[in-house]
mmCIF file of C-alpha atoms in Angstrom:
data_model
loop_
_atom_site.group_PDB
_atom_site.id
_atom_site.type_symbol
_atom_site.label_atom_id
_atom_site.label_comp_id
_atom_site.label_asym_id
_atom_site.label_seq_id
_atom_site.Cartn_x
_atom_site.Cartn_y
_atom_site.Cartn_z
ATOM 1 C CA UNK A 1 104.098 22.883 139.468
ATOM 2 C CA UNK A 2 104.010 18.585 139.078
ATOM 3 C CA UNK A 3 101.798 19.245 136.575
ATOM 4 C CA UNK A 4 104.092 21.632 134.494
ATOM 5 C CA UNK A 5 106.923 19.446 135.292
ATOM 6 C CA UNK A 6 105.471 16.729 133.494
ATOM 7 C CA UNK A 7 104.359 19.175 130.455
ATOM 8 C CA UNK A 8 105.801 17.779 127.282
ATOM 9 C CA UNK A 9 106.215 21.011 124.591
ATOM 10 C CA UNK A 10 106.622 20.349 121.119
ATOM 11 C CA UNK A 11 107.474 23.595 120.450
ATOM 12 C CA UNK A 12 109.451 26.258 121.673
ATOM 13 C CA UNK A 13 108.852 30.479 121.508
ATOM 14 C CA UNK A 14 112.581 31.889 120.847
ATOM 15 C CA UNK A 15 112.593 35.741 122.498
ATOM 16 C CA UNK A 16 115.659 37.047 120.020
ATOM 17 C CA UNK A 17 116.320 40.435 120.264
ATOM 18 C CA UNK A 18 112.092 40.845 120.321
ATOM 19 C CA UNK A 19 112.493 43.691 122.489
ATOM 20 C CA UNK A 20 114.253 45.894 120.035
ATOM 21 C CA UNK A 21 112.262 46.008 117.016
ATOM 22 C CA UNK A 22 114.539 48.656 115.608
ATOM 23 C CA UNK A 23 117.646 46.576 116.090
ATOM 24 C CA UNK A 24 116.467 43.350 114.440
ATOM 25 C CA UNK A 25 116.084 44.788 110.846
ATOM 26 C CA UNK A 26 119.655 45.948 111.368
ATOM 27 C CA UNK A 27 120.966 42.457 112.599
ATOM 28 C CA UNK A 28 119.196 40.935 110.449
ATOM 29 C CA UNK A 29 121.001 42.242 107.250
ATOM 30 C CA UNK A 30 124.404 42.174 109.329
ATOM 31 C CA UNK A 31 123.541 38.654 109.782
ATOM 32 C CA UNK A 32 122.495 37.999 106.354
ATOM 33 C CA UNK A 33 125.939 39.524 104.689
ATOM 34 C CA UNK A 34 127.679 37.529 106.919
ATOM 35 C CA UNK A 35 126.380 34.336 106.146
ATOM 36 C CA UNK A 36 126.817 34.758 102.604
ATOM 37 C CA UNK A 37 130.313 35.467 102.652
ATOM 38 C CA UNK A 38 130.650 32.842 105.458
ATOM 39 C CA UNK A 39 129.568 30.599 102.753
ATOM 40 C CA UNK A 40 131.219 32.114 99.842
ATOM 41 C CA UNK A 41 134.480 31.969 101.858
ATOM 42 C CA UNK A 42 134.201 28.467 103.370
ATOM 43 C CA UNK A 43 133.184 27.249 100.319
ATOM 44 C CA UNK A 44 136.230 28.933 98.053
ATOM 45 C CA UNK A 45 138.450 27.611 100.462
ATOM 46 C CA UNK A 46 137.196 24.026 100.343
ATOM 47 C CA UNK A 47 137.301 24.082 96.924
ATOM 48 C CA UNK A 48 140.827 25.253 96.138
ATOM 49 C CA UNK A 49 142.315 22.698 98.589
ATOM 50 C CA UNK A 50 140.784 19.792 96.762
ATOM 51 C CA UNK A 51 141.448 21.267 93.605
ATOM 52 C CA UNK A 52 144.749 22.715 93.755
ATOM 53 C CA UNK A 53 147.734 20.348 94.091
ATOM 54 C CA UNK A 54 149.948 22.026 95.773
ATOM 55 C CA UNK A 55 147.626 22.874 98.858
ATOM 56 C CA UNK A 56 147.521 18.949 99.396
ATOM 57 C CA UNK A 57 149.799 19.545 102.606
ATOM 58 C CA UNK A 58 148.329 19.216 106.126
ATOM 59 C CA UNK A 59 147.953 22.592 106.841
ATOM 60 C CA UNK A 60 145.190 23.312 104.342
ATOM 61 C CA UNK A 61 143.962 19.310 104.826
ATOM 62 C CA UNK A 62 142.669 20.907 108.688
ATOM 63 C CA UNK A 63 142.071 24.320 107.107
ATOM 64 C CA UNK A 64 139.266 22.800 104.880
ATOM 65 C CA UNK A 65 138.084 21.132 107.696
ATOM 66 C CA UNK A 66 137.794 24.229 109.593
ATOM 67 C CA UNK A 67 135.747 25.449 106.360
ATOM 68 C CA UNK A 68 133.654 22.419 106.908
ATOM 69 C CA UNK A 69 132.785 23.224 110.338
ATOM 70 C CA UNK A 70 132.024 26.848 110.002
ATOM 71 C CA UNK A 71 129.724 25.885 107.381
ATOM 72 C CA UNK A 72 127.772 23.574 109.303
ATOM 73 C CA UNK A 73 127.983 25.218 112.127
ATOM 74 C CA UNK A 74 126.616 29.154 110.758
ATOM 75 C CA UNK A 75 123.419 26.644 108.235
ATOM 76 C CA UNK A 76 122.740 25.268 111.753
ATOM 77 C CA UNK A 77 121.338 28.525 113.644
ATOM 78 C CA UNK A 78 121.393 31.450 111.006
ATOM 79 C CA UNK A 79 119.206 30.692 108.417
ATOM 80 C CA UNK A 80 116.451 29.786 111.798
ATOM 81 C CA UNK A 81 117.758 33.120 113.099
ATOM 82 C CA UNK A 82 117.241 35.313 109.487
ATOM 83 C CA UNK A 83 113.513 34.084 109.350
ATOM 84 C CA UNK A 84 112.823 34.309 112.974
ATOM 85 C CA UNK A 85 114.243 38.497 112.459
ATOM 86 C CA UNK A 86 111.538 39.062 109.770
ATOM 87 C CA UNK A 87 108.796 36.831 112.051
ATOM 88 C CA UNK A 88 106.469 38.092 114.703
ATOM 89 C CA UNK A 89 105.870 34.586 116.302
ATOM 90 C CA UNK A 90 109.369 33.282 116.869
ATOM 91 C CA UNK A 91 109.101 29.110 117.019
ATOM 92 C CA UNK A 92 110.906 26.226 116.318
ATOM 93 C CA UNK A 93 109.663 22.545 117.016
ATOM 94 C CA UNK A 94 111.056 20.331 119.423
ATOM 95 C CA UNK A 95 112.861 18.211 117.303
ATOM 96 C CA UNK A 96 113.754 21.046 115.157
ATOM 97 C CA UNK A 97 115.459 22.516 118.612
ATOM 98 C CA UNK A 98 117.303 19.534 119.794
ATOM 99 C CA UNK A 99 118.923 18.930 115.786
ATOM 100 C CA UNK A 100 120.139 22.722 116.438
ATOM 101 C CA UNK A 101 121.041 22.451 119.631
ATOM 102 C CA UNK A 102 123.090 19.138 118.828
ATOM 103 C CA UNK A 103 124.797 20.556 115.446
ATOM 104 C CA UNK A 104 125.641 23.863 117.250
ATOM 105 C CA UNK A 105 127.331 22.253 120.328
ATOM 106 C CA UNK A 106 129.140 19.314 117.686
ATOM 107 C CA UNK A 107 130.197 22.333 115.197
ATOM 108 C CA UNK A 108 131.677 24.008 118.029
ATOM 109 C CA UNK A 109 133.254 21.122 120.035
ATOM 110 C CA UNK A 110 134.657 19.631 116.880
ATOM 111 C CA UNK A 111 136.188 23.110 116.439
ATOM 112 C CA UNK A 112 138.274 23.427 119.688
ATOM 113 C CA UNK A 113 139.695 19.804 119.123
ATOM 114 C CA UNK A 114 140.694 20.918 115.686
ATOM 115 C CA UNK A 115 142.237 24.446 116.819
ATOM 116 C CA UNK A 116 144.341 22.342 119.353
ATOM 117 C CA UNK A 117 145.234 19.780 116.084
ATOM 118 C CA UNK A 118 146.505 22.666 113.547
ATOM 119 C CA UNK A 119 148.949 24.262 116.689
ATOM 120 C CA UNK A 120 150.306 20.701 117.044
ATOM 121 C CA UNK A 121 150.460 20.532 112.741
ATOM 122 C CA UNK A 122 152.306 24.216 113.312
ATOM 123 C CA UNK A 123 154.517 22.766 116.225
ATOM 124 C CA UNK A 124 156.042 20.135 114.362
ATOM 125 C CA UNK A 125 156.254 22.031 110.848
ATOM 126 C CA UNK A 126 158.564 24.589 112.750
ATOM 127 C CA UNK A 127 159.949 23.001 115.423
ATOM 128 C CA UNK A 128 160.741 19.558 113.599
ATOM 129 C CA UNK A 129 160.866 20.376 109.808
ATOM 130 C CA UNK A 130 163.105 17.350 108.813
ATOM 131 C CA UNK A 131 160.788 14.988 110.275
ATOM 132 C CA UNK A 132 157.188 16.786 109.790
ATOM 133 C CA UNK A 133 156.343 14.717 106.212
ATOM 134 C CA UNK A 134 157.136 11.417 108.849
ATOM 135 C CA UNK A 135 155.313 12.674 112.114
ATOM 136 C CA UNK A 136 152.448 14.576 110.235
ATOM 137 C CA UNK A 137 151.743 12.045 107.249
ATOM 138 C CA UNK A 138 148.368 12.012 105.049
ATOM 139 C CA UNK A 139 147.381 9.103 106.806
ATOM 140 C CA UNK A 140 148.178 10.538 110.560
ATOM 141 C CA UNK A 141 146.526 14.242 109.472
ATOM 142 C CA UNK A 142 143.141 11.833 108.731
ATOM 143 C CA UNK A 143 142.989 10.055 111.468
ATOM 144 C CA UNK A 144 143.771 13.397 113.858
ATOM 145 C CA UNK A 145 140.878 15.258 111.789
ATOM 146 C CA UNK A 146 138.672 12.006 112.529
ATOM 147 C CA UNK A 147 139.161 12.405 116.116
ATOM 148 C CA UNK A 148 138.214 15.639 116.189
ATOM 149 C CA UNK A 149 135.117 15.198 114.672
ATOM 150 C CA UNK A 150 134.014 12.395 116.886
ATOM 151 C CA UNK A 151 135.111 13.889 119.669
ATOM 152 C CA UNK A 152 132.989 16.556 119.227
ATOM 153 C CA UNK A 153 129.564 14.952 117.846
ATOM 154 C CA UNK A 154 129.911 12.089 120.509
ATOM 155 C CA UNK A 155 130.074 15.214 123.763
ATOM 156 C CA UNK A 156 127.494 17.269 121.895
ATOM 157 C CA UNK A 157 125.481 13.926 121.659
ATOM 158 C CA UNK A 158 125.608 13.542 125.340
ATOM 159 C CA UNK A 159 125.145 17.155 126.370
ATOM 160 C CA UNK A 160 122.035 17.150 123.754
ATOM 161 C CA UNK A 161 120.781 14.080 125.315
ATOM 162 C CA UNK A 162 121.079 14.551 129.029
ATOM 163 C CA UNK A 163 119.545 18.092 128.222
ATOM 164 C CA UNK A 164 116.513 16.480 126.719
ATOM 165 C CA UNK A 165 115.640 14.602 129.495
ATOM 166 C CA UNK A 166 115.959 17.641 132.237
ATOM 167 C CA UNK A 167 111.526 18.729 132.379
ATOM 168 C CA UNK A 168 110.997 22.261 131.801
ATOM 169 C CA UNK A 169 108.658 24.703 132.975
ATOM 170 C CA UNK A 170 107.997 26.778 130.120
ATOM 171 C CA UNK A 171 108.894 26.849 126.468
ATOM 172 C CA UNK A 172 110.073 30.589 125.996
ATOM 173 C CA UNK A 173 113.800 30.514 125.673
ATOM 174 C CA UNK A 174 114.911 33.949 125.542
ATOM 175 C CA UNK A 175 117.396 33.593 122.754
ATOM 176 C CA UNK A 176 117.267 33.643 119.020
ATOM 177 C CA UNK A 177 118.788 29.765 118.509
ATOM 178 C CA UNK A 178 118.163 26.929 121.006
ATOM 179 C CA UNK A 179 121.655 27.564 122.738
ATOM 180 C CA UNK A 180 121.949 25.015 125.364
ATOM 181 C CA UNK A 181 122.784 27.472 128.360
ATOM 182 C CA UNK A 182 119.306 29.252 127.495
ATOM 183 C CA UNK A 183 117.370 26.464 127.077
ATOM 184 C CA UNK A 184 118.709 25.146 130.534
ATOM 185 C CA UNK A 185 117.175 28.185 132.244
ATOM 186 C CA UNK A 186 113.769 26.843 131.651
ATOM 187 C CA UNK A 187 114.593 23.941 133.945
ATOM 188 C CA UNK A 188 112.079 23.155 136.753
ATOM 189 C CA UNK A 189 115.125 22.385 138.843
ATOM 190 C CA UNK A 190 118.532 22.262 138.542
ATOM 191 C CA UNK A 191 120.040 19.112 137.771
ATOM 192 C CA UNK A 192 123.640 18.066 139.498
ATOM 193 C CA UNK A 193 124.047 15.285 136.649
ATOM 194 C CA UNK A 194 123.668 17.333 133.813
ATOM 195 C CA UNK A 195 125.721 20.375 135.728
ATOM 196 C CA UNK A 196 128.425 18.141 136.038
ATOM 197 C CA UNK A 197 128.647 16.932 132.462
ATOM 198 C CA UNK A 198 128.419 20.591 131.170
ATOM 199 C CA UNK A 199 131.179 21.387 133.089
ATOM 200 C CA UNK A 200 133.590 18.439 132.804
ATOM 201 C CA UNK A 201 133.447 18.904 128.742
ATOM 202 C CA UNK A 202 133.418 22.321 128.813
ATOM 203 C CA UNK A 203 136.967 22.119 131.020
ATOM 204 C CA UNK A 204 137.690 19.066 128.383
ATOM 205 C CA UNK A 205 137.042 20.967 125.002
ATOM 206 C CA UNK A 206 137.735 24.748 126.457
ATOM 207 C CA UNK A 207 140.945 25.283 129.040
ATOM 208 C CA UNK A 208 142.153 21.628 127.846
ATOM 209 C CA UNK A 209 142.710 22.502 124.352
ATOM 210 C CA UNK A 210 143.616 25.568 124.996
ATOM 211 C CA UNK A 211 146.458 24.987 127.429
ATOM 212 C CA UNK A 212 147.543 22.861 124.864
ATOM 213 C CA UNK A 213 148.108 25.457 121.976
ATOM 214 C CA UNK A 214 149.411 27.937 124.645
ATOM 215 C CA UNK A 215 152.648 25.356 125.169
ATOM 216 C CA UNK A 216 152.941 24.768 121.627
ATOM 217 C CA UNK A 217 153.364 28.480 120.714
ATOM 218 C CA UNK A 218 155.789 28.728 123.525
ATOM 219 C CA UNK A 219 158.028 26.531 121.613
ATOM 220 C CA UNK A 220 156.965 27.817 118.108
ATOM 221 C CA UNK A 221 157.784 31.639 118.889
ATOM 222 C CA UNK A 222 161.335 30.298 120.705
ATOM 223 C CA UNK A 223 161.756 28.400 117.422
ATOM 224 C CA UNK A 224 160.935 31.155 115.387
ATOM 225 C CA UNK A 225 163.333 33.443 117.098
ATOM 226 C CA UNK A 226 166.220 31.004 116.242
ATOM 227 C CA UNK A 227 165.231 31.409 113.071
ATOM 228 C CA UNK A 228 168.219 33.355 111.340
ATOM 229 C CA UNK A 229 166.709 34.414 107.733
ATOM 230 C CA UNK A 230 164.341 37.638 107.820
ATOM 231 C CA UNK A 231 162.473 35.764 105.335
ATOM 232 C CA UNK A 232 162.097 32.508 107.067
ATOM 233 C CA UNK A 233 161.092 34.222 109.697
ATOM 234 C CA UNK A 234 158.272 36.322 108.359
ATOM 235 C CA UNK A 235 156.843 33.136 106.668
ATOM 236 C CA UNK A 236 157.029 31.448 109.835
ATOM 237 C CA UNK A 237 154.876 34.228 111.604
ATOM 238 C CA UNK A 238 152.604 34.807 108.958
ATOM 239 C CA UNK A 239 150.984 31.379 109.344
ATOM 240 C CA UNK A 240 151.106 30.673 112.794
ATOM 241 C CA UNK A 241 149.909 34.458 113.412
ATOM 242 C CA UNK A 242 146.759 33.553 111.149
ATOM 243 C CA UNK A 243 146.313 30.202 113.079
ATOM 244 C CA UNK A 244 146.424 32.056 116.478
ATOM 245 C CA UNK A 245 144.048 35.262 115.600
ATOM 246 C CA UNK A 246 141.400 32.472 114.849
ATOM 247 C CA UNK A 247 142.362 31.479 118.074
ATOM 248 C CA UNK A 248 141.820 34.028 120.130
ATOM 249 C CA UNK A 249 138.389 35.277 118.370
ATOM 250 C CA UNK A 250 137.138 31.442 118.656
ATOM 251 C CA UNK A 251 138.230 30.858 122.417
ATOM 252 C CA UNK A 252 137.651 34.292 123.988
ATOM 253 C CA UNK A 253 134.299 34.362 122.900
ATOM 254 C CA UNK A 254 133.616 30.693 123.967
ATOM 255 C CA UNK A 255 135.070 30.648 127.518
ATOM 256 C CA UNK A 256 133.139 34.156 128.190
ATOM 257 C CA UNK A 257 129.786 31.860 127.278
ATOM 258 C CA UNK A 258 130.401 28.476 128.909
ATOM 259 C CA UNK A 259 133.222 29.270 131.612
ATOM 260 C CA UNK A 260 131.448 32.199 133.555
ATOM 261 C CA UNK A 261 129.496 32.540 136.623
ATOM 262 C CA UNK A 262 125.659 32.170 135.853
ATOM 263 C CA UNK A 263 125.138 36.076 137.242
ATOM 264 C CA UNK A 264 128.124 37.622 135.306
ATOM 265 C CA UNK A 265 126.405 39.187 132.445
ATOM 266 C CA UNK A 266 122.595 39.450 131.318
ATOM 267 C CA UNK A 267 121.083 37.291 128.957
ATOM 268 C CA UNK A 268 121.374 40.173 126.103
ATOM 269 C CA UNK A 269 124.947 40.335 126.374
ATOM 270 C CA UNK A 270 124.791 36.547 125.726
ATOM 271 C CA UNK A 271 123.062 36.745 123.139
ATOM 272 C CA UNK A 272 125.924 39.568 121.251
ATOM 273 C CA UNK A 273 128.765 37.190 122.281
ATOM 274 C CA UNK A 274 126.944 34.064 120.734
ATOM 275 C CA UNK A 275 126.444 36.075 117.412
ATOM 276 C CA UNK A 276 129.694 36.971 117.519
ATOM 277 C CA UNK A 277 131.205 33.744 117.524
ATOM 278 C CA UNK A 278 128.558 32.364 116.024
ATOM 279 C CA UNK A 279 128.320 34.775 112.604
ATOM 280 C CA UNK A 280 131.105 36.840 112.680
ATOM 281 C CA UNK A 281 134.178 34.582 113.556
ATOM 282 C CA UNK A 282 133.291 31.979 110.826
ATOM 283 C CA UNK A 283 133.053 34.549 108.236
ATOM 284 C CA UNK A 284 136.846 35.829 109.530
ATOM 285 C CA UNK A 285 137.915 32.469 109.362
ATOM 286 C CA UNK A 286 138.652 32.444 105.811
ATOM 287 C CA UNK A 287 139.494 35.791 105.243
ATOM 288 C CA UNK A 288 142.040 35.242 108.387
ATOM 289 C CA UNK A 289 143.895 32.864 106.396
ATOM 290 C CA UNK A 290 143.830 33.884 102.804
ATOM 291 C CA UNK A 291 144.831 37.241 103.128
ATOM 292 C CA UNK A 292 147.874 36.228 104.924
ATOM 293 C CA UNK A 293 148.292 33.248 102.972
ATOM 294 C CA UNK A 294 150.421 34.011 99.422
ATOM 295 C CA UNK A 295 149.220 30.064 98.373
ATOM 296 C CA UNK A 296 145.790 30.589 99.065
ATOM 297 C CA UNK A 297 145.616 33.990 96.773
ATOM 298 C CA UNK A 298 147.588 31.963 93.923
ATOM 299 C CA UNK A 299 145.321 28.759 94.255
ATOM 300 C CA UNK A 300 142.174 30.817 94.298
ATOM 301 C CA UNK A 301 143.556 32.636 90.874
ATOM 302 C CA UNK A 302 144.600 29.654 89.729
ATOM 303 C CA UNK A 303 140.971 28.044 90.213
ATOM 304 C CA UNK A 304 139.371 31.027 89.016
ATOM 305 C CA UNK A 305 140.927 31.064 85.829
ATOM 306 C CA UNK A 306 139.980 27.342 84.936
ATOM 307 C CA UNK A 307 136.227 29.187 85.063
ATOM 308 C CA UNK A 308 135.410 30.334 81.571
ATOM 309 C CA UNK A 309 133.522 32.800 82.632
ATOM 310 C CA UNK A 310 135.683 34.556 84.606
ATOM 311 C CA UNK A 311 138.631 33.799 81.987
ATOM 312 C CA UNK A 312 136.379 35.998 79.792
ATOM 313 C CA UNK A 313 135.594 38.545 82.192
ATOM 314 C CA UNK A 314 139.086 39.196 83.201
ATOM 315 C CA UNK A 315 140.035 39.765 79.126
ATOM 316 C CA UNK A 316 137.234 42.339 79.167
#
């Protein structure tokens, strides 16, 4: 055992879903459709906020940022995951593990800062409207979106690095990414320091934020019901109610992977849950908020038509 303990891999064997051949062909094109139109989506959204004037507000300032994110966050594990589905041997280098593991955990992090950010940007655009262009200037909605990013990088950075450090005696995880949780498992022993930081930013980034966007939709849905135009309303619950599906998807599926007991579900279930959130809810993201979003269909027209070959298409 001292002798594995001091083992140094530089590689790793990821298990996937090895043990149903059948079902990987069949993920493995779900997977692939979703990552294109996580990336066709993302990236349509991105581009009609910059381009479009009137989506310079802070909603859509966060909302790209979101696009960002899920960008990042899907090119971290899925393209590893697509070839890995079509591989026999399943392996990724150590330093090829820790930039996933890092860019998965900052992606995500950065995310449930950023979730709590756009409830606050909804709090204040219904609860204070005369003030919001004050409270929730250009230069404010930056500085929030800033925090959120380093927020998130500088706890995946010391999750990732504490991780590192923990010696492991063997280098099959038995996952298709280098998800942190699975990779732990491979510990020789358990270690209380890196416990404890795993679960004092998990509480941080998961329950914290989340608390937080609870209250503020207490106040927005009282607000709301004060509202005494039909059409006001509506509006009013169109965009929060796209802000809080995303919600629910993003949060429900990351407290049932970081805020469980260790024995609560097998490894396989993990494994659906983190390609949920990790393919699926990205890909909704977009769709979430532009099909409920009467801007976002106009801008991406609007856009569209500026292409000339879609201007000639569309005469045809």
């Amino acid at each position: 055992m001292q002798g594995e303990n001091l083992t140094v891999w530089s590689f790793f064997l990821l298990e996937g879903f090895s043990r149903s051949p059948a079902l990987e062909i069949v993920l493995f094109v779900f997977s692939l459709v979703m990552y294109l139109i996580t990336l066709l989506g993302n990236s349509t959204l991105i581009l009609v906020t910059v381009l479009e004037s009137r989506l310079q507000t802070p909603m859509y300032l966060f909302l790209g940022n979101l696009s960002v994110l899920d960008i990042c966050y899907t090119s971290a594990s899925v393209p590893t995951l697509l070839v890995n589905l079509l591989s026999s041997q399943k392996t990724i280098i150590f330093s090829g593990c820790a930039v996933q593991m890092y860019l998965s955990l900052a992606m995500g992090s950065t995310e449930c800062v950023l979730l709590a950010v756009m409830a606050y940007d909804r709090y204040v655009a219904i609860c204070d409207p005369l003030r919001y262009p004050v409270i929730m200037s250009r230069q404010v909605c930056m500085q929030m979106a800033a925090v959120s990013w380093v927020t998130g990088c500088l706890t995946a950075l010391l999750e990732t690095s504490f991780t590192l450090q923990v010696p492991l005696c063997g280098n099959l995880i038995d996952h298709f990414t280098c998800e942190i949780l699975a990779v732990l498992k491979l510990a020789c022993a358990r270690s209380l320091l890196v416990d404890t930081i795993m679960l004092v930013v998990s509480v941080l980034l998961l329950p914290g934020p989340m608390l937080f966007i609870c209250i503020s939709y207490v106040f927005i849905l009282s607000a709301i019901l004060r509202i005494s135009s039909a059409e006001g309303r509506n509006k009013a619950f169109s965009t929060c109610g796209a802000h809080l599906t995303v919600v629910i998807l993003y949060y429900g599926a990351a407290l049932s992977m970081y805020l469980k007991p260790p024995s609560s579900s097998s490894q396989e279930v993990d494994k659906i849950i983190s390609l949920l959130y990790g393919v699926l809810t990205p890909m909704l993201n977009p769709i979430i908020y532009s099909l409920r979003n009467k801007e976002v269909k106009e801008a991406v027209k609007k856009v569209l038509g500026r292409i000339p070959l879609y201007r000639t298409h569309g005469h045809l």
